[in-house]
N, CA, C and O of each residue as an XYZ file, in Angstrom:
688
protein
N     -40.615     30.135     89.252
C     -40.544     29.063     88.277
C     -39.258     29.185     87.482
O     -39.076     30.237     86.869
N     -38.432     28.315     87.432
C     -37.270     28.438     86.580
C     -37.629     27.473     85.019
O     -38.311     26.458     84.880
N     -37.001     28.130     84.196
C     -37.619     28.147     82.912
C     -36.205     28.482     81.787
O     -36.001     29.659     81.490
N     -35.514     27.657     81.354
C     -34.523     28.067     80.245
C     -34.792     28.263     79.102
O     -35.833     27.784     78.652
N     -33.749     29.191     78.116
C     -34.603     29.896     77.092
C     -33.141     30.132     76.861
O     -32.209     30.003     77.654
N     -33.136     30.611     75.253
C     -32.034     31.174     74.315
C     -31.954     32.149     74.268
O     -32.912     32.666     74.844
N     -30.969     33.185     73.678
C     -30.800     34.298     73.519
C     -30.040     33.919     71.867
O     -29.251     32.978     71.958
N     -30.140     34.372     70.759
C     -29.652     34.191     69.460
C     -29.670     35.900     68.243
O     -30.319     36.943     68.168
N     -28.461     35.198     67.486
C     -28.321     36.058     66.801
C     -28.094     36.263     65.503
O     -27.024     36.818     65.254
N     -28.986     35.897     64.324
C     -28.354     35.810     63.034
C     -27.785     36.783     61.991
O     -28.178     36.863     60.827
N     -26.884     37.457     62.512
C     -26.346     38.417     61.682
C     -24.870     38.602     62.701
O     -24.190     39.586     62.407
N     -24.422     37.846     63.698
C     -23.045     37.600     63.584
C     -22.714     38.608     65.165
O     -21.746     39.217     65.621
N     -23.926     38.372     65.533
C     -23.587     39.503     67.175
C     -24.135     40.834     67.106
O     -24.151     41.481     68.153
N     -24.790     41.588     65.575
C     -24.913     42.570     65.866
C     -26.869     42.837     66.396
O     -27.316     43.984     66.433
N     -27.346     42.189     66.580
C     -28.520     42.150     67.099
C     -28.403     40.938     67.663
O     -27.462     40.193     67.388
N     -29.600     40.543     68.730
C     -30.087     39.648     69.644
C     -31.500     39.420     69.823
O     -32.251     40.351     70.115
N     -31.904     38.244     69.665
C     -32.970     38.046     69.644
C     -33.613     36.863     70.813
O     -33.088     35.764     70.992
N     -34.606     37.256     71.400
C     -35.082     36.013     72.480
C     -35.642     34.549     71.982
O     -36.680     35.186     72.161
N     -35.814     33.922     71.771
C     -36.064     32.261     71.313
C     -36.400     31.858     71.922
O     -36.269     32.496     72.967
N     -37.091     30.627     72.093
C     -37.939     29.622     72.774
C     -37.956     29.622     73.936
O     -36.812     29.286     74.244
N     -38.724     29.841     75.160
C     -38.625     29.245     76.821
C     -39.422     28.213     76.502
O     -40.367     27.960     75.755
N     -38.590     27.586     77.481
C     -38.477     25.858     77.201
C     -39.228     25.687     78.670
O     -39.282     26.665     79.416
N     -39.700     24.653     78.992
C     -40.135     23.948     79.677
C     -40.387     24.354     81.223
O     -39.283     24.806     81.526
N     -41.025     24.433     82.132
C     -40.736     24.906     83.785
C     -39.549     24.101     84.102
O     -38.947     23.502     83.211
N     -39.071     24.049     85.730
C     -38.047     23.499     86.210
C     -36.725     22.826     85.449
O     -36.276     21.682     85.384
N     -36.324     24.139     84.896
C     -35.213     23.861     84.282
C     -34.341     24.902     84.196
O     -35.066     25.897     84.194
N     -33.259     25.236     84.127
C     -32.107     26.275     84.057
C     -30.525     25.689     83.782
O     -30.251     24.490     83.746
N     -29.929     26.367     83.669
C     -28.419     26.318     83.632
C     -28.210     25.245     82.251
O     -27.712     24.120     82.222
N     -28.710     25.954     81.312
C     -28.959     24.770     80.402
C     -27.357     25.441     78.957
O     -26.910     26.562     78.714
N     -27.096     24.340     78.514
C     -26.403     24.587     77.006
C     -26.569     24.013     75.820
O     -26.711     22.809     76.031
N     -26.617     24.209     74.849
C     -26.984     24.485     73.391
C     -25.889     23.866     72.383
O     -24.790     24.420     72.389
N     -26.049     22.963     71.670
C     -24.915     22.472     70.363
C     -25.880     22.351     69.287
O     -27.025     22.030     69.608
N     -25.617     22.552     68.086
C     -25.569     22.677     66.826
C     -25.505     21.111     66.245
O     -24.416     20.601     65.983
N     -26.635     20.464     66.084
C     -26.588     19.064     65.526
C     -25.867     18.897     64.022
O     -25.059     19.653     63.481
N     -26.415     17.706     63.561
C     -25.738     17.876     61.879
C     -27.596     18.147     61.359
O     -28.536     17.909     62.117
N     -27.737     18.651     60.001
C     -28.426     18.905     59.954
C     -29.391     20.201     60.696
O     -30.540     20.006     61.093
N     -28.837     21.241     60.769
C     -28.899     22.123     61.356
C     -29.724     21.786     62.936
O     -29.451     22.688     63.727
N     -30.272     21.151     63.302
C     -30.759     20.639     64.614
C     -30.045     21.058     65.865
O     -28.977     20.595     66.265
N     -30.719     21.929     66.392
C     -29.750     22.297     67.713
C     -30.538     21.507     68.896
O     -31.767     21.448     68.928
N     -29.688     20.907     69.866
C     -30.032     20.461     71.125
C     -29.915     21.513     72.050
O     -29.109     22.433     71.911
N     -30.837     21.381     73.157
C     -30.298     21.832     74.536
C     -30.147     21.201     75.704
O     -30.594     20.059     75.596
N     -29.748     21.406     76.710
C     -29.628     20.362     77.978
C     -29.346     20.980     78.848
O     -28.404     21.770     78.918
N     -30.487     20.591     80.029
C     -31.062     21.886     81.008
C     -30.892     20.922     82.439
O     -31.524     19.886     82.648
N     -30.209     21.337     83.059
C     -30.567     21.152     84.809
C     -31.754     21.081     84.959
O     -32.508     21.904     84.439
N     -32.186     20.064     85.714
C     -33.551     19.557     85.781
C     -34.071     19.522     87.429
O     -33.432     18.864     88.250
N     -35.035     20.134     87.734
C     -35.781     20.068     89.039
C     -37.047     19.168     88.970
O     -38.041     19.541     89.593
N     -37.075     18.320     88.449
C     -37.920     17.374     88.262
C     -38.438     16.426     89.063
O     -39.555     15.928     89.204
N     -37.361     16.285     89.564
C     -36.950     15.281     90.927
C     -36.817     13.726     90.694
O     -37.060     12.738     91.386
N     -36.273     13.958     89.284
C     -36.285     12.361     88.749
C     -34.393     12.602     88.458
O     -33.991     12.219     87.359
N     -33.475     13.137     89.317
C     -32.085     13.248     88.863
C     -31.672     12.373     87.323
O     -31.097     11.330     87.011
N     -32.433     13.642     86.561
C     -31.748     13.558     85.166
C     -31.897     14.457     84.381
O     -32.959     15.054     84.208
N     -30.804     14.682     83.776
C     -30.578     16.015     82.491
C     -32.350     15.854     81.854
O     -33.162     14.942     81.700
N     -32.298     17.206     81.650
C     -33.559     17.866     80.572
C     -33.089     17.524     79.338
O     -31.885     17.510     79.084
N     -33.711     17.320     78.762
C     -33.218     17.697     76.898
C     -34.707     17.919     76.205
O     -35.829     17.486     76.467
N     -33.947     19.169     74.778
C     -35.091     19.320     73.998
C     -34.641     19.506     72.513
O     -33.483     19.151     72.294
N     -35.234     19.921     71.623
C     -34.573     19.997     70.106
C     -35.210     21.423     69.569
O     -36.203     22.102     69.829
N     -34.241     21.484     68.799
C     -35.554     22.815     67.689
C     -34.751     22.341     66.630
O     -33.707     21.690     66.588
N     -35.635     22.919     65.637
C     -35.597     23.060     64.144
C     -35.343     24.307     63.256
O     -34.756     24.547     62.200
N     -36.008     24.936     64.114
C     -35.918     26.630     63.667
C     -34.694     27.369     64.498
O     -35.138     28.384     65.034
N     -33.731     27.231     64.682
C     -32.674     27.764     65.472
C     -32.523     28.380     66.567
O     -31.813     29.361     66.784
N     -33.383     27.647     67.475
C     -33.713     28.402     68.586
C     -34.894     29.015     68.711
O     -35.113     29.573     69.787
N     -35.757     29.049     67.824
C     -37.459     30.041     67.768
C     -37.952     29.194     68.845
O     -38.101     29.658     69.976
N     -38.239     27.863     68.536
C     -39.423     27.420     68.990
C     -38.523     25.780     69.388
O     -37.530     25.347     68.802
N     -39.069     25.311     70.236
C     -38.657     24.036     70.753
C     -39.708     23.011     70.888
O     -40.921     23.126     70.713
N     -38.669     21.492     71.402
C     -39.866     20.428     71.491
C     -40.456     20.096     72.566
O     -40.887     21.147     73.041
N     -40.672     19.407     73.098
C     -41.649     18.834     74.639
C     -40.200     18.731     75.074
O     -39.275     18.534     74.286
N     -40.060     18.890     76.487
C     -38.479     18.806     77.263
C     -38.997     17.445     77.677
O     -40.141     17.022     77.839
N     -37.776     16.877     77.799
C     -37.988     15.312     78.412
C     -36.551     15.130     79.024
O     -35.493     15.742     78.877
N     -36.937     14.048     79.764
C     -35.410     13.869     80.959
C     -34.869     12.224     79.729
O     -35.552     11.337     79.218
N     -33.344     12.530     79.703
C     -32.613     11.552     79.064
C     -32.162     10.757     80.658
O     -31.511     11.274     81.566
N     -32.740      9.389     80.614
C     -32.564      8.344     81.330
C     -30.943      8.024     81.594
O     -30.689      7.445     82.651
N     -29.820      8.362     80.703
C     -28.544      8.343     80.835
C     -27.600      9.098     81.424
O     -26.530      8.743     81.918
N     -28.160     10.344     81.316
C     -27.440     11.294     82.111
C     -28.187     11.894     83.498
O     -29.091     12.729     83.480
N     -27.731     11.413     84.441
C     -28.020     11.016     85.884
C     -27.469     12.340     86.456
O     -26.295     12.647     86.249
N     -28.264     13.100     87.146
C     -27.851     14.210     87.839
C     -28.002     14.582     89.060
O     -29.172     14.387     89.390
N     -27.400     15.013     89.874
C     -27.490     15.333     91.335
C     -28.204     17.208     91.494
O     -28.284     18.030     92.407
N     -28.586     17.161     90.039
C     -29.336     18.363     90.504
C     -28.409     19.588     90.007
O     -28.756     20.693     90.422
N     -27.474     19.543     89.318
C     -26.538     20.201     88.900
C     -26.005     21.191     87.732
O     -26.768     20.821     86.840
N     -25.252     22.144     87.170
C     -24.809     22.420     85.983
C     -23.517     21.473     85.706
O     -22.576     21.073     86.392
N     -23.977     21.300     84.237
C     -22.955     20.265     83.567
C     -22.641     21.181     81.785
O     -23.278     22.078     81.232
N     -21.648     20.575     81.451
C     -21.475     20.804     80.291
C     -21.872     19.838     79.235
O     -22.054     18.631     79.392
N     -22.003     20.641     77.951
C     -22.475     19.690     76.449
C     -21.383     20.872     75.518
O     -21.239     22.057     75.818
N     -20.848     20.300     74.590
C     -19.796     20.794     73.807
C     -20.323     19.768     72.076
O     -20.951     18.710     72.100
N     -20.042     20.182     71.324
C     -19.694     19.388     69.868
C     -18.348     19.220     69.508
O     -17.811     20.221     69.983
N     -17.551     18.604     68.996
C     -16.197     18.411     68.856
C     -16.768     17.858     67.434
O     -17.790     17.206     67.218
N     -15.517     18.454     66.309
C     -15.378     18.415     65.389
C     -14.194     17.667     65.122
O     -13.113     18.253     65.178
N     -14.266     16.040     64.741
C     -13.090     15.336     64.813
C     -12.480     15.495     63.416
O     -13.296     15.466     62.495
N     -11.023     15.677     63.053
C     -10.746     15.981     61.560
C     -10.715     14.446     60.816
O      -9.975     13.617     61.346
N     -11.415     14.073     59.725
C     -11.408     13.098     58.743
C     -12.986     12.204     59.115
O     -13.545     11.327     58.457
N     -13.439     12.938     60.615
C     -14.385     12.008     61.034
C     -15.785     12.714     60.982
O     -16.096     13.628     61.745
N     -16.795     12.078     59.774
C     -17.773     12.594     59.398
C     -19.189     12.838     60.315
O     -20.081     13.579     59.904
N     -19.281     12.028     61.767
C     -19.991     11.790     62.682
C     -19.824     12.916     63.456
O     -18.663     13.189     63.761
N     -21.169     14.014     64.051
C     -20.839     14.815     65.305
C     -20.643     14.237     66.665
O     -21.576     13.584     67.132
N     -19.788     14.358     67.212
C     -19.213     13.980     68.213
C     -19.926     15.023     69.376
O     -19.715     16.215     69.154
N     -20.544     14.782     70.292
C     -21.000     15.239     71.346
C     -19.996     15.538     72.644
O     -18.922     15.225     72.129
N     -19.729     15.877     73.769
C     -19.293     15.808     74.793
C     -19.873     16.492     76.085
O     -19.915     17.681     76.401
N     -20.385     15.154     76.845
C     -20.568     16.223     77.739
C     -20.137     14.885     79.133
O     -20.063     13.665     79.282
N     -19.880     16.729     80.214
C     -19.406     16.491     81.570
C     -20.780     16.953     82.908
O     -21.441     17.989     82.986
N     -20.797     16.042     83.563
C     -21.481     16.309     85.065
C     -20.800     15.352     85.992
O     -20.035     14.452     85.647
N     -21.327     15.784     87.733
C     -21.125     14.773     88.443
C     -22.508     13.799     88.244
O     -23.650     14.258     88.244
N     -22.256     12.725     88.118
C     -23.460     10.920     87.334
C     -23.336     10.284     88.458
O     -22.530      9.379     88.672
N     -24.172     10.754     89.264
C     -24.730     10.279     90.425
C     -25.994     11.545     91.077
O     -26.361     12.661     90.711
N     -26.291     10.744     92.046
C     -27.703     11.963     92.642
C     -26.495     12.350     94.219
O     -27.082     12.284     95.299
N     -25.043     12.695     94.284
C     -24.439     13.758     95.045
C     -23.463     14.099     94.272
O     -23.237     13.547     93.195
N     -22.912     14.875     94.667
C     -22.208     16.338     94.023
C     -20.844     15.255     94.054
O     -20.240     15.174     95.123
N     -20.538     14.724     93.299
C     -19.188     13.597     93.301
C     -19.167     12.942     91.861
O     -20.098     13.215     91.105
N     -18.204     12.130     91.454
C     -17.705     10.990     90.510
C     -17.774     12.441     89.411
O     -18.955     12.748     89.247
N     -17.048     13.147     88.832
C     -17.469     13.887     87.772
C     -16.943     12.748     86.675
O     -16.052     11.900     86.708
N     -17.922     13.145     85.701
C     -17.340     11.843     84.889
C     -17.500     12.527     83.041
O     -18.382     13.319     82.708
N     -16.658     12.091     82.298
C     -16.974     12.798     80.953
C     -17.417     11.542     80.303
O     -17.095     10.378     80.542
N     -18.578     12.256     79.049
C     -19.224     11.338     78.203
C     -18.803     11.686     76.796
O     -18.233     12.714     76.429
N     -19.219     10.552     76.006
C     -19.202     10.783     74.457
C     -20.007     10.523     73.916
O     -20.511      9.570     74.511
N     -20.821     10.852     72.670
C     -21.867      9.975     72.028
C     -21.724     10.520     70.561
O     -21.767     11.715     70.271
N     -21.533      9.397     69.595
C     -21.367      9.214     67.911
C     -23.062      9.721     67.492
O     -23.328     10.305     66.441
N     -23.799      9.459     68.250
C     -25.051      9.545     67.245
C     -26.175     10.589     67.952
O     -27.311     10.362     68.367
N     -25.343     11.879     67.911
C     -25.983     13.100     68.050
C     -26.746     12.997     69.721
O     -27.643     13.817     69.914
N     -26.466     12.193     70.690
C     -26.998     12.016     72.009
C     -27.975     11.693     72.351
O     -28.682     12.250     73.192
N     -28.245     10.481     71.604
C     -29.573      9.475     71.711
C     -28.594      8.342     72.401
O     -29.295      7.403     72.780
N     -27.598      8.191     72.603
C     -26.809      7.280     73.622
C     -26.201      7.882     73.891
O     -26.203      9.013     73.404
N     -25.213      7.465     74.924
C     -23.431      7.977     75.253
C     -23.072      7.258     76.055
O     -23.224      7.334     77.275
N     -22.184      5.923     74.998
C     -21.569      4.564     75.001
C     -20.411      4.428     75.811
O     -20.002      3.518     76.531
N     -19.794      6.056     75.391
C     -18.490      6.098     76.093
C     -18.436      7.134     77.411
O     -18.914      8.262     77.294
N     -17.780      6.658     78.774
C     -17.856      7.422     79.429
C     -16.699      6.850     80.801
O     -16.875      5.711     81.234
N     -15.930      7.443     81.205
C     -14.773      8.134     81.872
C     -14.922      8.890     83.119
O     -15.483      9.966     82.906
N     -14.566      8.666     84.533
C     -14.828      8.922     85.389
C     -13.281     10.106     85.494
O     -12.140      9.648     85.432
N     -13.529     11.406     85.632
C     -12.460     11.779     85.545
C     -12.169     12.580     87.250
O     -11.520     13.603     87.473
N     -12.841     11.766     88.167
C     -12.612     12.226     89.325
C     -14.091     11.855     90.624
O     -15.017     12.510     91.101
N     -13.605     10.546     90.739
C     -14.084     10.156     92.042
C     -15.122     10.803     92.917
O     -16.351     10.866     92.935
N     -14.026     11.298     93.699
C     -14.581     12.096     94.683
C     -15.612     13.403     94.409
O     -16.192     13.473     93.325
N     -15.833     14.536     95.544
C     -16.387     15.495     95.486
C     -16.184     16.733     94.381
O     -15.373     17.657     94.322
N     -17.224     16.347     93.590
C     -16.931     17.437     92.344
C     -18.482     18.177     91.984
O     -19.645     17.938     92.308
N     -18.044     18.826     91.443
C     -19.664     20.062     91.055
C     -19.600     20.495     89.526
O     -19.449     19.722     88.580
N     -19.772     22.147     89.447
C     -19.793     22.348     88.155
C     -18.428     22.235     87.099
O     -17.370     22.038     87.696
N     -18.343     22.332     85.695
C     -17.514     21.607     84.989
C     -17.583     22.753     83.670
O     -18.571     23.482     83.592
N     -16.578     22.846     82.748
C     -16.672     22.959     81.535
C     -15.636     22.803     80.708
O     -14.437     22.966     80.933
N     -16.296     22.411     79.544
C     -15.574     21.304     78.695
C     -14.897     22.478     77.880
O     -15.153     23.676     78.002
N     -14.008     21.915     77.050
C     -13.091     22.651     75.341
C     -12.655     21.788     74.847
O     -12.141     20.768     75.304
N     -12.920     22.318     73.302
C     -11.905     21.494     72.551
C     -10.624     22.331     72.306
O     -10.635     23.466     71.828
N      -9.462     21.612     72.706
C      -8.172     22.540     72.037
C      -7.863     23.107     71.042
O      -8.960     23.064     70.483
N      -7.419     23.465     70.563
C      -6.763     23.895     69.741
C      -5.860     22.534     68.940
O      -6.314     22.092     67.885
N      -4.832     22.059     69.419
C      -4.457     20.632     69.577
C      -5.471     19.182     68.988
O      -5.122     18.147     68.420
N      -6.714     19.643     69.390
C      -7.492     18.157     69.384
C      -7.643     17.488     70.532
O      -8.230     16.426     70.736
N      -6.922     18.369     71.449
C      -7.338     17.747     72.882
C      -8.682     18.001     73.452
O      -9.542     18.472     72.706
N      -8.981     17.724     74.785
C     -10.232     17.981     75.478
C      -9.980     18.299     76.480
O      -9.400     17.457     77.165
N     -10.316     19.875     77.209
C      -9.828     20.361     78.347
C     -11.192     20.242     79.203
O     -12.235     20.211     78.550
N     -11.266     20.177     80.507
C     -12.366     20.277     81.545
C     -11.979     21.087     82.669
O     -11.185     20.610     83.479
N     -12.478     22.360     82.843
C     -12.502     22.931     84.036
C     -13.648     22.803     84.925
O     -14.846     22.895     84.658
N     -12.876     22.503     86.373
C     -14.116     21.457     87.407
C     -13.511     22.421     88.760
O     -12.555     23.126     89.084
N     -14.992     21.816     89.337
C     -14.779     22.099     90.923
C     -14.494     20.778     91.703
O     -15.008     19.667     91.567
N     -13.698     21.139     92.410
C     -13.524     19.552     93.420
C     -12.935     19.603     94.636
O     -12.494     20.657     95.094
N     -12.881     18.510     95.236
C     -12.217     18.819     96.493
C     -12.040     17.592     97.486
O     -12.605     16.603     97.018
N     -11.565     17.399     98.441
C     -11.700     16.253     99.337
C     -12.801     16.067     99.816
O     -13.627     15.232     99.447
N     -12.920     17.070    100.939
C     -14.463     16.876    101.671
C     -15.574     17.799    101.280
O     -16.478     17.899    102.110
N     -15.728     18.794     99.693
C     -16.929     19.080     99.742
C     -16.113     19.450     98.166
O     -14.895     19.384     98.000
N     -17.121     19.841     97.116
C     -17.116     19.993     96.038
C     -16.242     21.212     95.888
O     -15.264     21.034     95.161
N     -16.326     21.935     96.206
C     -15.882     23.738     96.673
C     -14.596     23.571     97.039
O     -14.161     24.595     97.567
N     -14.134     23.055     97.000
C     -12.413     23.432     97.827
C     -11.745     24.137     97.083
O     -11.193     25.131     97.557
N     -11.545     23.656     95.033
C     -10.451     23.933     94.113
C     -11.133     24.060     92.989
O     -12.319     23.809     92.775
N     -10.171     24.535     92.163
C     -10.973     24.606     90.643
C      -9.788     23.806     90.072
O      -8.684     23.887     90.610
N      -9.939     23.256     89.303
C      -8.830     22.004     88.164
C      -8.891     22.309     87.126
O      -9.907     22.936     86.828
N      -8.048     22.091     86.220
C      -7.822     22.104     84.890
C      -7.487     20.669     84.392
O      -6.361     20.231     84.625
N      -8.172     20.096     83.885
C      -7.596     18.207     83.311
C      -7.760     18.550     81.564
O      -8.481     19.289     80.893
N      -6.937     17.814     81.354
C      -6.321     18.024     79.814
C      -6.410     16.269     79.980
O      -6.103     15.607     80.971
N      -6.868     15.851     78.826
C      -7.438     14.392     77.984
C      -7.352     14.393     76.804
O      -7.077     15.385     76.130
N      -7.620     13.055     76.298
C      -7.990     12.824     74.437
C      -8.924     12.339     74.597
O      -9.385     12.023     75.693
N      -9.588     12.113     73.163
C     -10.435     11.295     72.641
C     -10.405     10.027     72.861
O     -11.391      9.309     73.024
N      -9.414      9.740     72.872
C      -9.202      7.867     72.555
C      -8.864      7.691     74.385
O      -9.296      6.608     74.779
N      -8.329      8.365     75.288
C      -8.998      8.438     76.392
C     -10.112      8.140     77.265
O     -10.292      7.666     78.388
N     -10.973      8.730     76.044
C     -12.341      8.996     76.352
C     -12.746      7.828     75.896
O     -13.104      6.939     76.669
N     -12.742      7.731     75.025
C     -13.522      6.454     74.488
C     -12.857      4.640     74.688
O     -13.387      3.555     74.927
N     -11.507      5.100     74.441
C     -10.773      3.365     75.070
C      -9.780      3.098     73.658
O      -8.888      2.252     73.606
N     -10.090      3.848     72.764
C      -9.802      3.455     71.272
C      -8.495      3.994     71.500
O      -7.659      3.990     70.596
């Protein structure tokens, strides 16, 4: 049974503590920090309904909510990334996340969403073809870096580095 779960630490790394297992058929999952202390997670889903897991806690990881599949983020069964970006002057958490958004290992595409990832309005195909796992950064800069797998004829060929903006991302 695959089953994702936290590992946390409130005193800055020097202890570790286990937190919530979340839901059956789920793994390869990541974790952002809402506003309002609210942390999300978002779990690879074996569900067989190709779509991201998501769940919430309140308590920082102790205890979680019912996992449910978000209808928007369309998965081929995959690990994807979720990031928070901290825009400067802009009071809204900014979400980001990357998968291939389709049910095969292709189109990797990056998302955005203003209202903590109850939508994600904005979204950017940043590679067609055969692509797999992904992970996002914010620069240093204010940019948005994505390291991906891709390739011509199978996901596996290369690893990439793509460097983007915001207003990229979104059209603005």
């Amino acid at each position: 049974t695959y089953r994702s779960h936290v590992i946390f630490s409130d005193d800055s790394g020097k202890t570790w503590k286990l937190g919530g297992v979340l839901g059956e058929k789920t793994n390869e999952c990541q974790a952002v920090e809402l506003s309002e202390g609210t942390v999300m997670i978002n779990m690879r889903s074996y569900h067989g309904k190709n779509r991201r897991a998501v769940a919430t806690s309140k308590d920082g990881g102790e205890t979680w909510s019912e996992v449910r599949l978000d209808e928007a983020l369309i998965e081929p069964v995959c690990q994807a990334s979720l990031i928070r970006m901290d825009r400067k002057g802009d009071p809204k958490v900014v979400l980001l996340f990357s998968n291939p958004a389709g049910t095969k290992r292709e189109k990797l595409t990056i998302r955005a969403s203003t209202d903590e990832g109850s939508s994600w309005p904005h979204a950017h195909d940043l590679r067609a073809g055969p692509a797999a796992y992904s992970s996002l950064v914010v620069l240093p800069d204010g940019g948005i870096g994505c390291l991906y797998e891709r390739g011509e004829k199978s996901p596996y060929e290369k690893i990439t580095f793509a460097r983007f903006s915001y207003d990229w991302l979104t059209g603005k």
